[in-house]
């Protein structure tokens, strides 16, 4: 298990070094979240405080899924994914490595945004370790979602387009800009099925006073559940697709 | 499987690869059709066949990239279906497309491969630098893979396949797309690897390459193995045949047709302005052939008798035109 984790770390380290300057990653994973933040800030600097948890959640979502699209699709296209399949690694290690690389990139971008927004808005982190866990669980869940989407397509632009089918509705359904409770039925049902809802809710607990929809521990548990569910599903789909394509 | 000759030559060596009744279909096409063979430890074993014969599919099944339809193989006593991770530790593969990471430097690519294969930390850099030295890539070690020439990429891809000290090196069409000098350098590297005790399994559609590199060759056509033997034994299958080669100023269809109906000529092969007559009666056909050529007004520029080559044996065994073997596969998309 330890050796598997170390090899997954090597995959993640390589992905970080090789792909962080790829244009689709810069535009979708870095520029887009920054543009969102700036747009909200310039529109209403005082009102942005309420949407900081949502903006951090969006940043995590876009940067993790974009990196996942690159590390899977790009490597499939140039044939480099084959090198991982040739190495003495099982599918689980490869998937873990790929999702770790995407998560680390997403966390870097999200921490960068957080370090600007929190002091700027005069916010404080009320429960630091829960805050950290929300970042990690959300990053992993979003990366796995990105892998799940990317593994079935051939080109990076296809993966980005497919990801947007999920990402853009999540902006409106997951309490990023307005609360889930204010949505007309049956939209809240959809909201509860999406991991970003719990990221935003958990971050509201940690950054804003008593703004959570469900208890913080439940947000964490549900996010962790998403990680395990998406890992299992991605592993199943990844194995199946690779066997079909190779 | 195997003739008496090959068994006598190699029975002291262990079978490091054993393939039994392997098949693979793509839709209704049977790409690999119930093939079985063994490869001895330390030999260079070649899969020779035209494009689409099933060479790459076989190699991909053996290294665990493709699932077989039926049958299995053992690599260094590990079942490819039951112990894929153990198999992968034992082998190195150089695929047809050089597919290292374009953004990483030559040195970082090798170190990354060493990391993936679990090479101890203190040895990774040393092994990578040694390989760069051995493969004459030292001056390129800090260049990104994507900035290297095709020949250098190929060499680095082979180096990457050796970083974990595998027992078997699989090479899929190793010299395809390379210039003459790079291909020659690569063949020398393959022979040097054999001298170090490595077992080499290579696929090729270049007959001279198979002849110069391989201890034994399996000729594969349409997914079936036609023969497995040493190049000498394969050539011996056509040893009773002699070849008369005549260089002419021009060769017309009419002339070819006239020659084809002559008695004692088994086959005529035309390549550019040379015409080869395969016969078992060289003494009896030479003068009549020259007479026909003179009657047709063809100017004889050269005349030679040749021993049968592996190409002649290949043509006899497979019934294929040897020109078919000179067609390269279209290049795949990749960082080549």
PDB file of N, CA and C in Angstrom, chain A residues 82-121:
ATOM      1  N   UNK A  82       0.036   4.992 -22.197  1.00  0.00           N
ATOM      2  CA  UNK A  82       0.488   3.611 -22.394  1.00  0.00           C
ATOM      3  C   UNK A  82       1.712   3.290 -21.524  1.00  0.00           C
ATOM      4  N   UNK A  83       2.531   4.293 -21.279  1.00  0.00           N
ATOM      5  CA  UNK A  83       3.739   4.060 -20.463  1.00  0.00           C
ATOM      6  C   UNK A  83       3.352   3.685 -19.033  1.00  0.00           C
ATOM      7  N   UNK A  84       2.282   4.315 -18.542  1.00  0.00           N
ATOM      8  CA  UNK A  84       1.826   3.978 -17.190  1.00  0.00           C
ATOM      9  C   UNK A  84       1.242   2.576 -17.166  1.00  0.00           C
ATOM     10  N   UNK A  85       0.549   2.217 -18.247  1.00  0.00           N
ATOM     11  CA  UNK A  85      -0.058   0.884 -18.302  1.00  0.00           C
ATOM     12  C   UNK A  85       1.011  -0.194 -18.445  1.00  0.00           C
ATOM     13  N   UNK A  86       2.181   0.198 -18.956  1.00  0.00           N
ATOM     14  CA  UNK A  86       3.279  -0.772 -19.107  1.00  0.00           C
ATOM     15  C   UNK A  86       4.059  -0.963 -17.817  1.00  0.00           C
ATOM     16  N   UNK A  87       4.041   0.064 -16.981  1.00  0.00           N
ATOM     17  CA  UNK A  87       4.811  -0.010 -15.727  1.00  0.00           C
ATOM     18  C   UNK A  87       4.125  -0.975 -14.755  1.00  0.00           C
ATOM     19  N   UNK A  88       4.890  -1.507 -13.809  1.00  0.00           N
ATOM     20  CA  UNK A  88       4.267  -2.454 -12.856  1.00  0.00           C
ATOM     21  C   UNK A  88       3.373  -1.742 -11.838  1.00  0.00           C
ATOM     22  N   UNK A  89       2.296  -1.189 -12.343  1.00  0.00           N
ATOM     23  CA  UNK A  89       1.346  -0.461 -11.498  1.00  0.00           C
ATOM     24  C   UNK A  89      -0.028  -1.038 -11.757  1.00  0.00           C
ATOM     25  N   UNK A  90      -0.871  -1.073 -10.724  1.00  0.00           N
ATOM     26  CA  UNK A  90      -2.238  -1.487 -11.019  1.00  0.00           C
ATOM     27  C   UNK A  90      -3.080  -0.249 -11.335  1.00  0.00           C
ATOM     28  N   UNK A  91      -4.275  -0.468 -11.832  1.00  0.00           N
ATOM     29  CA  UNK A  91      -5.140   0.645 -12.234  1.00  0.00           C
ATOM     30  C   UNK A  91      -5.403   1.598 -11.072  1.00  0.00           C
ATOM     31  N   UNK A  92      -5.516   1.014  -9.875  1.00  0.00           N
ATOM     32  CA  UNK A  92      -5.827   1.830  -8.701  1.00  0.00           C
ATOM     33  C   UNK A  92      -4.716   2.872  -8.451  1.00  0.00           C
ATOM     34  N   UNK A  93      -3.459   2.432  -8.602  1.00  0.00           N
ATOM     35  CA  UNK A  93      -2.331   3.354  -8.382  1.00  0.00           C
ATOM     36  C   UNK A  93      -2.329   4.450  -9.437  1.00  0.00           C
ATOM     37  N   UNK A  94      -2.590   4.066 -10.687  1.00  0.00           N
ATOM     38  CA  UNK A  94      -2.595   5.065 -11.761  1.00  0.00           C
ATOM     39  C   UNK A  94      -3.688   6.104 -11.499  1.00  0.00           C
ATOM     40  N   UNK A  95      -4.865   5.615 -11.141  1.00  0.00           N
ATOM     41  CA  UNK A  95      -5.985   6.529 -10.883  1.00  0.00           C
ATOM     42  C   UNK A  95      -5.692   7.431  -9.686  1.00  0.00           C
ATOM     43  N   UNK A  96      -5.104   6.842  -8.658  1.00  0.00           N
ATOM     44  CA  UNK A  96      -4.752   7.622  -7.469  1.00  0.00           C
ATOM     45  C   UNK A  96      -3.740   8.708  -7.845  1.00  0.00           C
ATOM     46  N   UNK A  97      -2.728   8.332  -8.638  1.00  0.00           N
ATOM     47  CA  UNK A  97      -1.708   9.296  -9.055  1.00  0.00           C
ATOM     48  C   UNK A  97      -2.304  10.424  -9.872  1.00  0.00           C
ATOM     49  N   UNK A  98      -3.153  10.063 -10.822  1.00  0.00           N
ATOM     50  CA  UNK A  98      -3.763  11.068 -11.685  1.00  0.00           C
ATOM     51  C   UNK A  98      -4.668  12.007 -10.883  1.00  0.00           C
ATOM     52  N   UNK A  99      -5.437  11.438  -9.944  1.00  0.00           N
ATOM     53  CA  UNK A  99      -6.338  12.302  -9.175  1.00  0.00           C
ATOM     54  C   UNK A  99      -5.552  13.158  -8.173  1.00  0.00           C
ATOM     55  N   UNK A 100      -4.454  12.625  -7.651  1.00  0.00           N
ATOM     56  CA  UNK A 100      -3.631  13.426  -6.724  1.00  0.00           C
ATOM     57  C   UNK A 100      -3.028  14.631  -7.433  1.00  0.00           C
ATOM     58  N   UNK A 101      -2.517  14.404  -8.660  1.00  0.00           N
ATOM     59  CA  UNK A 101      -1.913  15.495  -9.430  1.00  0.00           C
ATOM     60  C   UNK A 101      -2.922  16.594  -9.685  1.00  0.00           C
ATOM     61  N   UNK A 102      -4.139  16.201 -10.060  1.00  0.00           N
ATOM     62  CA  UNK A 102      -5.183  17.187 -10.345  1.00  0.00           C
ATOM     63  C   UNK A 102      -5.588  17.911  -9.059  1.00  0.00           C
ATOM     64  N   UNK A 103      -5.676  17.144  -7.973  1.00  0.00           N
ATOM     65  CA  UNK A 103      -6.076  17.748  -6.689  1.00  0.00           C
ATOM     66  C   UNK A 103      -5.025  18.761  -6.229  1.00  0.00           C
ATOM     67  N   UNK A 104      -3.751  18.393  -6.352  1.00  0.00           N
ATOM     68  CA  UNK A 104      -2.689  19.302  -5.903  1.00  0.00           C
ATOM     69  C   UNK A 104      -2.714  20.603  -6.701  1.00  0.00           C
ATOM     70  N   UNK A 105      -2.952  20.485  -8.008  1.00  0.00           N
ATOM     71  CA  UNK A 105      -3.030  21.702  -8.819  1.00  0.00           C
ATOM     72  C   UNK A 105      -4.217  22.550  -8.358  1.00  0.00           C
ATOM     73  N   UNK A 106      -5.377  21.901  -8.181  1.00  0.00           N
ATOM     74  CA  UNK A 106      -6.581  22.616  -7.752  1.00  0.00           C
ATOM     75  C   UNK A 106      -6.372  23.292  -6.403  1.00  0.00           C
ATOM     76  N   UNK A 107      -5.705  22.576  -5.495  1.00  0.00           N
ATOM     77  CA  UNK A 107      -5.471  23.148  -4.162  1.00  0.00           C
ATOM     78  C   UNK A 107      -4.559  24.367  -4.250  1.00  0.00           C
ATOM     79  N   UNK A 108      -3.546  24.288  -5.115  1.00  0.00           N
ATOM     80  CA  UNK A 108      -2.631  25.422  -5.276  1.00  0.00           C
ATOM     81  C   UNK A 108      -3.384  26.670  -5.727  1.00  0.00           C
ATOM     82  N   UNK A 109      -4.245  26.497  -6.745  1.00  0.00           N
ATOM     83  CA  UNK A 109      -4.995  27.641  -7.265  1.00  0.00           C
ATOM     84  C   UNK A 109      -5.971  28.142  -6.192  1.00  0.00           C
ATOM     85  N   UNK A 110      -6.652  27.202  -5.522  1.00  0.00           N
ATOM     86  CA  UNK A 110      -7.648  27.590  -4.510  1.00  0.00           C
ATOM     87  C   UNK A 110      -6.981  28.291  -3.326  1.00  0.00           C
ATOM     88  N   UNK A 111      -5.827  27.818  -2.918  1.00  0.00           N
ATOM     89  CA  UNK A 111      -5.128  28.466  -1.793  1.00  0.00           C
ATOM     90  C   UNK A 111      -4.701  29.874  -2.198  1.00  0.00           C
ATOM     91  N   UNK A 112      -4.247  30.016  -3.443  1.00  0.00           N
ATOM     92  CA  UNK A 112      -3.857  31.339  -3.957  1.00  0.00           C
ATOM     93  C   UNK A 112      -5.043  32.315  -3.884  1.00  0.00           C
ATOM     94  N   UNK A 113      -6.214  31.851  -4.351  1.00  0.00           N
ATOM     95  CA  UNK A 113      -7.422  32.686  -4.330  1.00  0.00           C
ATOM     96  C   UNK A 113      -7.821  32.986  -2.878  1.00  0.00           C
ATOM     97  N   UNK A 114      -7.727  31.960  -2.031  1.00  0.00           N
ATOM     98  CA  UNK A 114      -8.114  32.108  -0.618  1.00  0.00           C
ATOM     99  C   UNK A 114      -7.225  33.139   0.083  1.00  0.00           C
ATOM    100  N   UNK A 115      -5.924  33.060  -0.200  1.00  0.00           N
ATOM    101  CA  UNK A 115      -4.989  33.969   0.470  1.00  0.00           C
ATOM    102  C   UNK A 115      -5.229  35.428   0.066  1.00  0.00           C
ATOM    103  N   UNK A 116      -5.837  35.630  -1.097  1.00  0.00           N
ATOM    104  CA  UNK A 116      -6.180  37.007  -1.496  1.00  0.00           C
ATOM    105  C   UNK A 116      -7.514  37.410  -0.871  1.00  0.00           C
ATOM    106  N   UNK A 117      -8.505  36.498  -0.986  1.00  0.00           N
ATOM    107  CA  UNK A 117      -9.874  36.866  -0.599  1.00  0.00           C
ATOM    108  C   UNK A 117     -10.064  37.016   0.919  1.00  0.00           C
ATOM    109  N   UNK A 118      -9.504  36.122   1.685  1.00  0.00           N
ATOM    110  CA  UNK A 118      -9.792  36.126   3.137  1.00  0.00           C
ATOM    111  C   UNK A 118      -9.315  37.419   3.812  1.00  0.00           C
ATOM    112  N   UNK A 119      -8.051  37.804   3.616  1.00  0.00           N
ATOM    113  CA  UNK A 119      -7.661  39.082   4.242  1.00  0.00           C
ATOM    114  C   UNK A 119      -8.382  40.286   3.633  1.00  0.00           C
ATOM    115  N   UNK A 120      -8.618  40.232   2.313  1.00  0.00           N
ATOM    116  CA  UNK A 120      -9.277  41.342   1.623  1.00  0.00           C
ATOM    117  C   UNK A 120     -10.683  41.585   2.170  1.00  0.00           C
ATOM    118  N   UNK A 121     -11.369  40.507   2.511  1.00  0.00           N
ATOM    119  CA  UNK A 121     -12.752  40.597   2.984  1.00  0.00           C
ATOM    120  C   UNK A 121     -12.847  40.636   4.513  1.00  0.00           C
TER     121      UNK A 121
END
